[in-house]
XYZ file of C-alpha atoms in Angstrom:
242
model
C 169.585 24.724 97.723
C 168.943 24.591 101.464
C 165.356 24.196 102.641
C 164.101 25.459 105.979
C 161.495 24.634 108.615
C 159.004 21.984 107.616
C 155.536 22.208 109.215
C 155.539 20.648 112.673
C 154.944 16.912 112.205
C 152.263 15.148 114.227
C 154.742 12.427 115.209
C 158.525 12.147 115.044
C 160.878 9.308 115.959
C 164.565 9.971 116.627
C 166.973 7.025 116.575
C 170.331 7.392 118.318
C 173.250 5.070 118.914
C 173.720 6.024 122.590
C 172.015 8.068 125.272
C 172.828 11.761 124.487
C 173.418 11.336 120.721
C 169.945 12.548 119.788
C 170.286 15.638 121.963
C 173.580 16.536 120.299
C 172.208 16.065 116.798
C 168.623 17.268 116.984
C 167.771 18.338 120.529
C 166.663 21.880 119.732
C 164.611 20.776 116.726
C 162.808 18.125 118.760
C 162.181 20.622 121.569
C 160.694 23.058 119.042
C 158.446 20.440 117.513
C 157.364 19.106 120.915
C 156.458 22.622 122.060
C 154.279 22.939 118.968
C 152.346 19.726 119.493
C 154.517 16.997 117.965
C 154.526 13.626 119.713
C 158.259 12.937 119.860
C 159.596 9.444 120.589
C 163.205 8.388 121.141
C 164.814 5.039 120.316
C 168.255 4.381 121.811
C 170.074 1.469 120.190
C 172.818 0.630 122.707
C 173.113 0.464 126.474
C 175.845 3.116 126.730
C 177.907 0.760 128.884
C 181.258 1.892 127.468
C 180.610 5.586 128.087
C 183.349 6.100 130.653
C 187.109 6.523 130.654
C 187.404 5.110 134.173
C 188.353 1.406 133.961
C 186.969 0.805 137.468
C 183.435 1.772 136.374
C 180.720 -0.800 137.023
C 179.153 -1.090 133.581
C 175.802 -2.346 134.883
C 175.539 0.690 137.121
C 176.607 2.971 134.272
C 173.902 1.530 132.025
C 171.248 2.242 134.656
C 172.582 5.766 135.194
C 172.564 6.520 131.482
C 168.976 5.343 131.082
C 167.936 7.572 133.965
C 169.820 10.504 132.439
C 168.142 9.887 129.086
C 164.697 10.024 130.660
C 165.537 13.325 132.367
C 166.898 14.699 129.096
C 163.710 13.669 127.305
C 161.689 15.579 129.893
C 163.804 18.657 129.258
C 162.996 18.407 125.552
C 159.279 17.974 126.215
C 159.153 14.421 124.869
C 155.693 12.921 125.397
C 156.029 9.802 123.246
C 157.888 6.560 123.862
C 161.457 6.268 125.145
C 162.758 2.936 123.878
C 166.003 1.262 124.895
C 167.047 -1.621 122.636
C 169.977 -2.446 124.948
C 172.438 -3.682 122.351
C 175.956 -3.665 123.799
C 177.725 -0.336 123.407
C 180.370 -0.583 120.693
C 178.923 -3.801 119.294
C 175.862 -2.560 117.394
C 175.294 -4.346 114.088
C 173.067 -3.296 111.208
C 171.867 -6.853 110.671
C 168.499 -8.302 109.735
C 167.443 -8.990 113.327
C 168.289 -5.455 114.422
C 166.660 -4.000 111.303
C 163.430 -5.862 111.977
C 163.356 -4.587 115.558
C 163.707 -0.993 114.370
C 161.159 -1.538 111.586
C 158.645 -2.907 114.088
C 158.938 0.257 116.170
C 158.501 2.409 113.072
C 155.336 0.487 112.211
C 154.079 0.742 115.781
C 154.778 4.458 116.312
C 153.972 5.627 112.761
C 156.211 8.723 112.689
C 155.819 11.277 109.926
C 159.472 12.240 110.320
C 162.312 9.950 111.332
C 165.663 11.368 112.468
C 168.998 9.593 112.901
C 172.756 9.701 112.324
C 174.047 10.188 108.793
C 175.651 6.794 108.036
C 177.492 8.268 105.057
C 179.426 10.836 107.078
C 183.100 10.578 106.126
C 185.866 9.737 108.580
C 183.463 8.788 111.358
C 185.238 6.992 114.204
C 182.450 5.342 116.183
C 180.895 2.354 114.398
C 177.695 2.558 116.466
C 176.857 5.953 114.959
C 177.268 4.578 111.451
C 175.281 1.439 112.206
C 172.466 3.260 114.009
C 172.007 5.487 110.974
C 172.098 2.496 108.661
C 169.538 0.709 110.831
C 167.232 3.715 110.628
C 167.408 3.669 106.831
C 167.107 -0.105 106.529
C 164.304 -0.007 109.083
C 162.324 2.433 106.951
C 162.547 0.081 103.973
C 161.410 -2.900 106.050
C 158.658 -0.874 107.749
C 157.156 0.443 104.520
C 157.173 -2.725 102.380
C 154.575 -5.449 102.995
C 156.850 -8.413 102.317
C 159.073 -7.641 105.294
C 157.990 -8.699 108.800
C 155.395 -11.037 107.315
C 154.774 -12.708 110.678
C 153.921 -9.358 112.293
C 150.418 -8.010 112.904
C 151.702 -4.443 112.477
C 150.688 -2.751 109.244
C 153.357 -1.241 106.980
C 154.149 2.421 107.528
C 156.118 4.823 105.349
C 157.453 7.996 107.027
C 157.184 11.143 104.917
C 160.679 12.438 105.662
C 164.068 11.330 106.957
C 166.368 13.858 108.642
C 169.996 12.785 109.072
C 171.903 14.717 111.715
C 175.703 15.110 111.768
C 175.230 15.443 107.995
C 177.981 14.936 105.472
C 175.997 17.282 103.224
C 173.575 19.692 104.898
C 170.582 20.623 102.747
C 167.956 21.443 105.381
C 167.870 23.708 108.411
C 165.478 23.903 111.330
C 165.749 27.287 113.000
C 165.995 26.862 116.755
C 165.964 30.355 118.264
C 164.523 30.127 121.762
C 165.148 26.385 122.043
C 168.911 26.309 122.561
C 168.389 26.366 126.337
C 166.253 23.224 126.163
C 168.951 21.511 124.110
C 171.605 22.527 126.624
C 169.490 21.464 129.603
C 168.910 18.085 127.981
C 172.603 17.597 127.227
C 173.634 18.644 130.710
C 171.306 15.969 132.113
C 173.887 13.417 130.933
C 176.192 14.047 133.877
C 177.973 10.709 133.475
C 179.273 12.035 130.149
C 180.721 15.299 131.427
C 184.327 14.137 131.142
C 184.298 11.666 128.266
C 182.006 13.562 125.887
C 181.767 17.170 127.046
C 185.279 17.791 128.354
C 184.033 18.896 131.776
C 186.512 17.893 134.477
C 185.800 17.355 138.162
C 186.739 20.424 140.162
C 186.409 22.676 137.127
C 182.736 22.160 136.375
C 181.711 25.818 136.275
C 184.288 26.733 133.637
C 183.807 23.423 131.859
C 180.059 23.951 131.553
C 180.572 27.493 130.294
C 182.959 26.240 127.612
C 180.621 23.414 126.639
C 177.625 25.751 126.342
C 179.655 28.096 124.180
C 180.675 25.183 121.958
C 177.036 24.182 121.408
C 175.950 27.773 120.782
C 178.706 28.176 118.189
C 177.517 25.040 116.406
C 173.941 26.365 116.330
C 175.110 29.773 115.148
C 177.232 28.202 112.385
C 174.169 26.474 110.954
C 172.109 29.603 111.593
C 174.541 31.617 109.506
C 173.426 29.549 106.519
C 169.948 31.053 106.970
C 171.359 34.528 107.426
C 170.433 34.916 111.076
C 169.843 33.234 114.422
C 170.497 29.627 115.366
C 169.666 26.385 113.605
C 170.322 22.654 113.419
C 171.384 21.149 110.109
C 170.294 17.925 108.439
C 170.411 15.922 105.262
C 166.738 15.776 104.290
C 165.432 12.802 102.318
C 161.829 12.870 101.121
C 161.755 10.037 98.591
C 161.056 7.194 100.984
């Protein structure tokens, strides 16, 4: 059975592997919640320094550009909470104890009701950072909720009520997003450094490329929306036993 539309949470934390991942997976949902009073925060695990196909790219400059783009994208979504960059090297993210404790500390500090991240159990996933970011989110919840983790920390344990995994292997929850697809698109299009490598938008053909990209995103939203019988939606694996 597929559930739909939880009440707007007071606080939500989305954890993504790279700048732009959260917008792809949950941008319209976060925009909807933010518009209805949710304090949304974003945690980006890696620096995005490998997000180019041009071998002459200065990776330090690219990292700075991608952080700037992420902040603009967050504005487009209406994010009023924290925007956190952990700055692990792109392509080298590990789901180790040190990384887990960092994520758990942010969960304890921000106290989200709902946490969103990549589905680490998605089959045939190519990018290891997506898998590891999702695993860190899950491991971070365990460490954040239980008192015998982070014993040298002054932060009190916190247990989120729900976990939403985007890019789900098995979708069992939908958030309808009618009226918020434009905010998702605006946020995604803020990541101009990713036009070629992620969105397939080539220099000199930007108008057509953007049209094709927007249509691709709309089709994805409509495909999930069809599961509700109408409109647009984003799909998640919803876990409530945390």
